[in-house]
Amino acid sequence: MRVAAAARRAGHSPRGLASGRQRRGRGPTPRSVWTLWITGAALLIAGAVALPTALAAQSSPLDDARAALVRGEYESALERLDRVSDGGSEAAIVRLRALRALGRYDDALDLLGGRSGPAPSPRLERWKGELLLEVGAWDAAEAAFERSVAAGAPDAALARVLLGEQAFRRGRWQEARAVFDSFIDLYNSGAADTGAEMIAVAHAVGRLGRENPDLFQDALRAWDEAIELLPGDPRPIVAVGDLFLDRYTSTRAMEEYARALSVNAREPDALHGRARALDFDGSGRALAVANEVLETNPNHVGARTLLAEIRLRAENVPAAVEEAETALETNPRSLEALSVLAAARYLAGDEEGWIEARDRVLALNPSWAGLYVRLAELSADARRYADAVDFAREAVARDSLSWEGWGLLGINQMRTQEVVEGRENVARAFDGDPYNPWFKNTLDLLDLMDDFETVRSENFEIVLPPGEAALLGPRVIALAEEAFAEMTERYGTSPPTPIRLELFPTSADFSVRTFGLVGLGALGVSFGSTLVMDSPTAREPGDFNWASTLWHEIAHAFHLAISDHAVPRWFSEGLAVREQRVARPHWGFRAGVPWLQAWTSERMPPLSRMNEAFVRPAFPAQLAFGYFQASLAFDWIEERWGFQAIRDFLEGYGRGATTNQLTRIILGLDDEELDAEFQRYVDARFESEIAALADLAPVFHDGPGDQTVDAEATVEEILEGMTDDLDILRSQARLSPGSFPARLRLGQALVRAGWWDEAEENLRAAQRLFPAYPGLDGPLAGLARVHQARGEVSEAAGALRALGELNESAWSVAVEEARLRAELGDVPGELRALRRALEIHPFAVEPQTRLATLAGETGAWDEAASAWEAVVALEPADPAQVWYELSRARLRSGDRAGARTAVLRALEIAPSFDAALELLLEIRGGGR
């Protein structure tokens, strides 16, 4: 994006800027309609002298004050200025900059004669106007800018561009546009030759980009020229960082903020930019960096507003309201803070409060789309997708150039089954903002989805990748309808139908469908009555269990419908995992060593704050751990209070109640009691496992976000580097006979050494210590190897079956068990293992073929027909034979018409296939 700037730095002359009246190309626009192209910091540099790189060797107190200001030593700068007898406007400007950086806006204004009336000199009018904007005194600020322009002050260009900005923020776009457009002429005439003038040009050209996105490249060039005209000053660099961030390029933005902070580590606007970039990337560090801003400037409205957004996305509405209101105490006309306040009150169910905040915004600017964009974004974050559609539609009604509004409208329409209209609106957004990756990726995916196939059932509309409908469609329908029926009975109600379910052949496609970018680590997402997830073909066999995932997502459809989309994330996710285990005991998360270590080392939040693990995880694996831990809460609640209590929670959320309120009403516990009793429940449930891990060193560091293992780390990975010396391992096991890691590690080493009997002894001991360990490196896997080595096929198969009951995705375990069962001649056992394998990954020819054959041999002709249909879809090596077998199975199951179709397909491939000809005669003759 910085090609033009790079060319200029290489010595090329800059080209002229295009007039907004002449060029209507397409290019990127801001991520948020309210993000200013120019920060207060960048504006406040205009008129300042260059940094003290060329100061005389004998510096003056004023020079020392300037140097302290540049280093971020604002208090020292003010102290040094107290020793300046008569620095005139130069000293005043340094003092104003220091006071502003510290958030002491009224102190700065006092130096300029207070909030009303003129500044002491025309040169200070623009400074006064900017400080007045910091405290929301719009009328007085505009009067100051007008005085600067009228007096022909050296920085009058900045005052004039800020008058244009104020016209924009008041909703007078045509007036603002005329002001901004004049700066293109200023640049092209060669008259913009000062830092102030180049900043004004950069700001104006950036604003015009909302109509002509090509101009954003020109804005970047102008900012770069401003940097050259103000060498060494970090603050215009912050503006370049803001430009990159608003162009969705957070990495480049972070580089620019780092450049600025290398000069002044306390620069509030650079820190604010870094916090925004971290938040853009979903990093939990955004919160800490935003608070760093406030350590220097407690009245920084941008930082307060960002904190309010972060709190709101974390579903901490009271804290969000408090931050927004604190920002408004400084600047009661902050459109951004008012918009977040409106959203916070809306999501809290405060009808009167949100309308009051909305009306305050619209009184200032009736066409401010940013209000409704923010409401749409935060409603979608809270999973209120229908509300997001309504708010986005209002945003574009008020400002047809709100490309973000058009995009939010389209994307959320596609989440609420308005697919055709949603696609049109995303396309419209992309026309105005063709470099927006969310819009582009979504449209590219929709182009691919034109070839998808749709199958329908009583309650579902299922959209499948090309070529997968024949195999996957019947299986998805059967499982989805089973889940719908069971949960309808369990919850006593059902979500709106049809439920739209979309499966994607790659995780990248699923990720784009979910939030517009690749990289989402989830397996499925529920938008209510629209569900999206990975197809089994999206991942390698054994990576996940598609059937369990589907059940989980359908559970969300019920939870969101019953709660009117108000259920907290932790509650819905934990309950969905609980529903997986209710449906099939082997489904869902299990307690692993990493989670137990996180629990015992108090790295997991208590139940009253469980949502923190989902919306702002403190370390990478905390989110995955949160799914399991939250599911334990519903085991506990259902065991103690019954399932009705869970339904009461969901209905209570729908009425606007909070978790704290519902816990008191339904469970009779306050937060402290809730946490203590849940702690006791978990400790008791896993008492033996916790004791068996007591000598295992914690794998978590104290540093923020540090973690040495992931959520699915195995004991073998945790103990990586531990000795394999059998004598040492035997000694450790003797010293700690109740240590799961010690007994398991010794057992594994003995297996590798071929000491089968001693290995079995230690592996069985490990199994007793941690009987539900789900890892494929665990005692059950080791025992299977021991039994196979000794020729104990039945015992080996039993160990593998037990392991499969603990791990929903253990594809290789199920396949190996099926092989052993076949060796034993255990047909029922082999069928069970094959079904488990194909539940995980149905796109496997050999297991499907074997299942079809065994089902036919045992007279399970319906199952045989279904399996042969799957084999047909998998393009087998001998398709004629498979079509023939399918015909036989259909005939035996009573589907004569289907049998005839299948045998004719066999004969199309092999016209002289004798057995198929005989079968066709049998079908025509009415025999079986």
Coordinates of N, CA and C in Angstrom, one line a residue, residues 193-349:
D193 N 3.8 23.6 1.2 CA 5.2 23.4 1.4 C 5.6 23.4 2.9
T194 N 4.6 23.5 3.8 CA 5.0 23.4 5.3 C 4.4 22.2 5.9
G195 N 4.9 21.8 7.0 CA 4.3 20.6 7.7 C 2.8 20.8 8.0
A196 N 2.4 21.9 8.4 CA 1.0 22.2 8.7 C 0.1 22.0 7.5
E197 N 0.6 22.5 6.4 CA -0.2 22.4 5.1 C -0.2 21.0 4.6
M198 N 0.9 20.3 4.8 CA 0.9 18.9 4.3 C 0.0 18.0 5.1
I199 N -0.1 18.3 6.4 CA -1.0 17.5 7.3 C -2.4 17.8 6.9
A200 N -2.7 19.1 6.6 CA -4.1 19.4 6.2 C -4.4 18.7 4.9
V201 N -3.5 18.7 3.9 CA -3.7 18.0 2.7 C -4.0 16.5 3.0
A202 N -3.2 15.8 3.8 CA -3.3 14.4 4.1 C -4.7 14.1 4.7
H203 N -5.1 15.0 5.6 CA -6.4 14.8 6.3 C -7.5 14.9 5.2
A204 N -7.5 16.0 4.5 CA -8.5 16.2 3.5 C -8.6 15.1 2.5
V205 N -7.5 14.7 1.9 CA -7.5 13.7 0.9 C -8.0 12.4 1.4
G206 N -7.7 12.1 2.7 CA -8.2 10.9 3.3 C -9.7 10.9 3.5
R207 N -10.2 12.0 3.8 CA -11.7 12.1 4.0 C -12.4 11.9 2.6
L208 N -11.8 12.5 1.6 CA -12.4 12.3 0.2 C -12.4 10.9 -0.2
G209 N -11.5 10.1 0.4 CA -11.5 8.7 0.0 C -12.7 7.9 0.2
R210 N -13.6 8.4 1.0 CA -14.9 7.7 1.2 C -15.7 7.7 -0.1
E211 N -15.5 8.7 -1.0 CA -16.1 8.7 -2.3 C -15.2 8.1 -3.4
N212 N -13.9 8.3 -3.2 CA -13.0 7.9 -4.2 C -11.8 7.2 -3.5
P213 N -11.9 5.9 -3.3 CA -10.9 5.2 -2.5 C -9.5 5.2 -3.1
D214 N -9.3 5.5 -4.4 CA -8.0 5.7 -4.9 C -7.2 6.8 -4.1
L215 N -7.9 7.7 -3.6 CA -7.3 8.8 -2.9 C -6.6 8.4 -1.6
F216 N -6.9 7.2 -1.1 CA -6.2 6.8 0.1 C -4.7 6.7 -0.1
Q217 N -4.3 6.2 -1.3 CA -2.9 6.1 -1.6 C -2.3 7.5 -1.6
D218 N -3.0 8.5 -2.1 CA -2.5 9.9 -2.1 C -2.4 10.4 -0.7
A219 N -3.4 10.1 0.2 CA -3.3 10.5 1.6 C -2.0 10.0 2.2
L220 N -1.7 8.7 1.9 CA -0.5 8.1 2.5 C 0.8 8.9 2.0
R221 N 0.8 9.3 0.7 CA 1.9 10.1 0.2 C 2.0 11.4 0.9
A222 N 0.9 12.0 1.2 CA 0.9 13.3 1.8 C 1.4 13.2 3.3
W223 N 1.0 12.1 3.9 CA 1.5 11.9 5.3 C 3.0 11.7 5.3
D224 N 3.5 11.0 4.4 CA 4.9 10.8 4.3 C 5.7 12.1 4.1
E225 N 5.1 12.9 3.2 CA 5.7 14.2 3.0 C 5.7 15.1 4.3
A226 N 4.6 14.9 5.0 CA 4.5 15.7 6.3 C 5.6 15.2 7.2
I227 N 5.9 13.9 7.2 CA 7.0 13.3 8.1 C 8.3 13.9 7.7
E228 N 8.5 14.1 6.4 CA 9.8 14.6 5.9 C 9.9 16.1 6.3
L229 N 8.8 16.8 6.3 CA 8.8 18.2 6.6 C 9.0 18.4 8.1
L230 N 8.7 17.4 8.9 CA 8.8 17.5 10.4 C 9.7 16.3 10.8
P231 N 11.0 16.4 10.5 CA 11.8 15.2 10.7 C 12.0 14.8 12.2
G232 N 11.9 13.5 12.4 CA 12.1 13.0 13.8 C 10.9 13.1 14.7
D233 N 9.8 13.8 14.3 CA 8.7 13.9 15.2 C 7.8 12.7 15.1
P234 N 7.5 12.0 16.2 CA 6.8 10.7 16.1 C 5.3 10.8 15.7
R235 N 4.7 12.0 15.9 CA 3.3 12.1 15.9 C 2.7 11.9 14.5
P236 N 3.2 12.5 13.4 CA 2.7 12.1 12.1 C 2.8 10.7 11.8
I237 N 3.8 10.0 12.4 CA 4.0 8.6 12.1 C 2.8 7.8 12.7
V238 N 2.3 8.3 13.8 CA 1.1 7.7 14.4 C -0.1 7.8 13.4
A239 N -0.2 8.9 12.7 CA -1.2 9.1 11.7 C -1.1 8.0 10.6
V240 N 0.1 7.7 10.2 CA 0.4 6.7 9.2 C -0.1 5.3 9.8
G241 N 0.3 5.1 11.0 CA -0.2 3.9 11.6 C -1.7 3.7 11.7
D242 N -2.4 4.8 12.0 CA -3.8 4.8 12.0 C -4.4 4.5 10.6
L243 N -3.7 5.1 9.6 CA -4.1 4.9 8.2 C -4.0 3.4 7.8
F244 N -2.9 2.8 8.2 CA -2.7 1.3 7.9 C -3.7 0.5 8.7
L245 N -4.0 0.8 9.9 CA -4.9 0.1 10.7 C -6.3 0.2 10.1
D246 N -6.7 1.3 9.7 CA -8.0 1.5 9.1 C -8.1 0.9 7.7
R247 N -6.9 0.5 7.1 CA -6.9 -0.2 5.9 C -6.7 -1.7 6.1
Y248 N -7.0 -2.1 7.4 CA -7.0 -3.6 7.8 C -5.6 -4.2 7.8
T249 N -4.5 -3.4 7.9 CA -3.2 -3.9 7.9 C -2.5 -3.6 9.2
S250 N -2.9 -4.5 10.2 CA -2.5 -4.2 11.6 C -1.0 -4.4 11.7
T251 N -0.4 -5.3 11.0 CA 1.1 -5.5 11.1 C 1.8 -4.3 10.7
R252 N 1.5 -3.6 9.6 CA 2.2 -2.4 9.2 C 1.8 -1.3 10.2
A253 N 0.6 -1.3 10.7 CA 0.2 -0.2 11.7 C 1.1 -0.4 12.9
M254 N 1.3 -1.6 13.4 CA 2.1 -1.8 14.6 C 3.5 -1.4 14.4
E255 N 4.0 -1.5 13.2 CA 5.4 -1.1 12.9 C 5.5 0.4 13.0
E256 N 4.5 1.1 12.5 CA 4.5 2.6 12.6 C 4.4 3.1 14.1
Y257 N 3.5 2.4 14.8 CA 3.3 2.8 16.3 C 4.6 2.5 17.0
A258 N 5.3 1.4 16.7 CA 6.6 1.1 17.3 C 7.6 2.2 17.0
R259 N 7.6 2.7 15.8 CA 8.6 3.8 15.4 C 8.3 5.0 16.3
A260 N 7.0 5.3 16.4 CA 6.7 6.5 17.2 C 7.1 6.3 18.7
L261 N 6.8 5.1 19.2 CA 7.1 4.8 20.6 C 8.6 4.6 20.9
S262 N 9.3 4.4 19.9 CA 10.8 4.3 20.1 C 11.4 5.7 20.4
V263 N 10.7 6.7 20.0 CA 11.1 8.1 20.3 C 10.5 8.5 21.6
N264 N 9.2 8.1 21.9 CA 8.5 8.6 23.1 C 7.6 7.4 23.5
A265 N 8.1 6.7 24.5 CA 7.4 5.5 24.9 C 6.0 5.8 25.6
R266 N 5.8 7.1 25.9 CA 4.6 7.5 26.6 C 3.6 8.2 25.7
E267 N 3.9 8.3 24.4 CA 3.1 9.0 23.5 C 1.6 8.4 23.5
P268 N 0.7 9.2 24.1 CA -0.7 8.6 24.3 C -1.3 8.1 23.0
D269 N -1.2 8.9 21.9 CA -1.9 8.4 20.7 C -1.2 7.2 20.1
A270 N 0.1 7.1 20.2 CA 0.7 5.9 19.7 C 0.4 4.7 20.5
L271 N 0.3 4.9 21.8 CA -0.2 3.7 22.6 C -1.6 3.4 22.3
H272 N -2.4 4.4 22.1 CA -3.8 4.1 21.8 C -3.9 3.4 20.5
G273 N -3.1 3.8 19.5 CA -3.0 3.0 18.2 C -2.6 1.6 18.4
R274 N -1.6 1.4 19.2 CA -1.1 0.0 19.5 C -2.3 -0.8 20.1
A275 N -3.0 -0.2 21.1 CA -4.1 -0.9 21.7 C -5.2 -1.3 20.7
R276 N -5.5 -0.3 19.8 CA -6.5 -0.6 18.8 C -6.0 -1.7 17.9
A277 N -4.7 -1.7 17.5 CA -4.2 -2.8 16.6 C -4.3 -4.1 17.3
L278 N -3.9 -4.2 18.6 CA -4.0 -5.4 19.3 C -5.4 -5.9 19.4
D279 N -6.3 -5.0 19.6 CA -7.7 -5.3 19.7 C -8.2 -5.8 18.3
F280 N -7.8 -5.2 17.3 CA -8.1 -5.6 15.9 C -7.7 -7.1 15.7
D281 N -6.5 -7.4 16.3 CA -6.0 -8.8 16.1 C -6.5 -9.8 17.1
G282 N -7.4 -9.3 18.0 CA -8.0 -10.2 19.0 C -7.1 -10.5 20.1
S283 N -6.1 -9.7 20.4 CA -5.1 -10.0 21.5 C -5.7 -9.5 22.8
G284 N -5.5 -10.3 23.8 CA -5.9 -9.9 25.2 C -5.0 -8.7 25.7
R285 N -3.9 -8.5 25.1 CA -3.0 -7.4 25.5 C -3.6 -6.0 25.3
A286 N -4.6 -5.9 24.4 CA -5.2 -4.6 24.1 C -5.7 -3.9 25.4
L287 N -6.2 -4.7 26.3 CA -6.7 -4.1 27.5 C -5.6 -3.4 28.3
A288 N -4.5 -4.1 28.5 CA -3.4 -3.6 29.3 C -2.8 -2.3 28.6
V289 N -2.6 -2.4 27.3 CA -2.1 -1.2 26.6 C -3.0 0.0 26.6
A290 N -4.3 -0.2 26.5 CA -5.2 0.9 26.6 C -5.1 1.5 28.0
N291 N -4.9 0.7 29.0 CA -4.7 1.3 30.4 C -3.4 2.0 30.5
E292 N -2.4 1.6 29.7 CA -1.1 2.4 29.7 C -1.4 3.8 29.2
V293 N -2.2 4.0 28.3 CA -2.6 5.3 27.8 C -3.1 6.2 29.0
L294 N -3.9 5.6 29.8 CA -4.6 6.3 30.9 C -3.6 6.6 32.0
E295 N -2.5 5.9 32.1 CA -1.5 6.2 33.1 C -0.9 7.6 32.8
T296 N -0.7 7.9 31.5 CA -0.2 9.2 31.2 C -1.3 10.2 31.0
N297 N -2.4 9.9 30.4 CA -3.5 10.8 30.1 C -4.8 10.1 30.5
P298 N -5.2 10.3 31.8 CA -6.5 9.7 32.3 C -7.7 10.2 31.6
N299 N -7.6 11.3 30.8 CA -8.8 11.8 30.1 C -8.8 11.5 28.6
H300 N -8.0 10.5 28.2 CA -7.9 10.2 26.8 C -9.2 9.5 26.4
V301 N -10.0 10.2 25.6 CA -11.4 9.7 25.3 C -11.3 8.5 24.4
G302 N -10.3 8.5 23.5 CA -10.2 7.3 22.6 C -9.9 6.1 23.4
A303 N -9.0 6.1 24.3 CA -8.6 5.0 25.1 C -9.8 4.5 26.0
R304 N -10.5 5.5 26.6 CA -11.7 5.1 27.4 C -12.8 4.4 26.5
T305 N -13.0 4.9 25.3 CA -14.0 4.4 24.4 C -13.6 2.9 24.0
L306 N -12.3 2.8 23.7 CA -11.8 1.4 23.4 C -12.0 0.5 24.5
L307 N -11.7 0.9 25.7 CA -11.9 0.0 26.9 C -13.4 -0.3 27.0
A308 N -14.2 0.6 26.8 CA -15.7 0.4 26.8 C -16.1 -0.7 25.8
E309 N -15.5 -0.6 24.6 CA -15.8 -1.7 23.6 C -15.3 -3.0 24.1
I310 N -14.1 -3.1 24.6 CA -13.5 -4.3 25.0 C -14.4 -4.9 26.1
R311 N -14.8 -4.1 27.1 CA -15.6 -4.6 28.2 C -16.9 -5.1 27.7
L312 N -17.5 -4.4 26.7 CA -18.8 -4.8 26.2 C -18.7 -6.1 25.4
R313 N -17.6 -6.3 24.6 CA -17.5 -7.6 24.0 C -17.2 -8.7 25.0
A314 N -16.7 -8.4 26.1 CA -16.5 -9.4 27.2 C -17.8 -9.6 28.0
E315 N -18.9 -9.0 27.5 CA -20.2 -9.1 28.1 C -20.2 -8.5 29.6
N316 N -19.3 -7.6 29.8 CA -19.3 -6.9 31.1 C -19.9 -5.5 30.9
V317 N -21.2 -5.5 30.8 CA -21.9 -4.3 30.5 C -21.7 -3.1 31.5
P318 N -21.8 -3.4 32.8 CA -21.6 -2.3 33.8 C -20.2 -1.6 33.6
A319 N -19.2 -2.4 33.4 CA -17.8 -1.8 33.2 C -17.8 -1.0 31.9
A320 N -18.5 -1.5 30.8 CA -18.5 -0.8 29.6 C -19.2 0.6 29.7
V321 N -20.3 0.6 30.4 CA -21.1 1.8 30.7 C -20.2 2.8 31.4
E322 N -19.5 2.3 32.4 CA -18.7 3.2 33.3 C -17.6 3.8 32.5
E323 N -16.9 3.1 31.6 CA -15.8 3.6 30.8 C -16.4 4.7 29.8
A324 N -17.5 4.4 29.2 CA -18.1 5.3 28.2 C -18.5 6.6 28.9
E325 N -19.1 6.5 30.1 CA -19.6 7.6 30.8 C -18.4 8.5 31.3
T326 N -17.3 7.8 31.6 CA -16.1 8.5 32.0 C -15.5 9.3 30.9
A327 N -15.5 8.7 29.7 CA -15.1 9.4 28.5 C -15.9 10.6 28.2
L328 N -17.2 10.5 28.4 CA -18.2 11.6 28.2 C -18.1 12.7 29.2
E329 N -17.5 12.4 30.4 CA -17.3 13.5 31.3 C -16.2 14.4 30.8
T330 N -15.3 13.9 30.1 CA -14.3 14.7 29.4 C -14.8 15.4 28.2
N331 N -15.5 14.6 27.3 CA -16.0 15.2 26.0 C -17.4 14.7 25.9
P332 N -18.4 15.5 26.3 CA -19.8 15.1 26.2 C -20.3 15.0 24.8
R333 N -19.5 15.5 23.8 CA -20.0 15.4 22.4 C -19.2 14.3 21.6
S334 N -18.5 13.4 22.3 CA -17.8 12.4 21.6 C -18.8 11.4 21.0
L335 N -18.9 11.5 19.6 CA -19.8 10.6 18.9 C -19.5 9.1 19.1
E336 N -18.2 8.9 19.2 CA -17.7 7.5 19.4 C -18.1 7.0 20.8
A337 N -17.9 7.7 21.8 CA -18.2 7.3 23.2 C -19.7 7.2 23.4
L338 N -20.5 8.1 22.8 CA -21.9 8.1 22.9 C -22.4 6.8 22.2
S339 N -21.8 6.5 21.1 CA -22.3 5.3 20.3 C -22.1 4.0 21.1
V340 N -20.9 3.9 21.7 CA -20.7 2.7 22.5 C -21.6 2.7 23.8
L341 N -21.8 3.9 24.3 CA -22.7 3.9 25.5 C -24.1 3.5 25.0
A342 N -24.6 3.9 23.9 CA -25.9 3.5 23.4 C -25.9 2.0 23.2
A343 N -24.9 1.4 22.7 CA -24.8 0.0 22.4 C -24.8 -0.8 23.8
A344 N -24.1 -0.3 24.7 CA -24.0 -1.0 26.0 C -25.4 -1.0 26.7
R345 N -26.0 0.2 26.7 CA -27.3 0.2 27.3 C -28.4 -0.6 26.5
Y346 N -28.2 -0.7 25.2 CA -29.1 -1.5 24.4 C -29.0 -3.0 24.8
L347 N -27.7 -3.4 24.8 CA -27.5 -4.8 25.1 C -27.8 -5.2 26.5
A348 N -27.9 -4.2 27.4 CA -28.3 -4.5 28.8 C -29.8 -4.4 29.0
G349 N -30.5 -4.1 27.9 CA -32.0 -4.1 28.0 C -32.5 -2.8 28.6

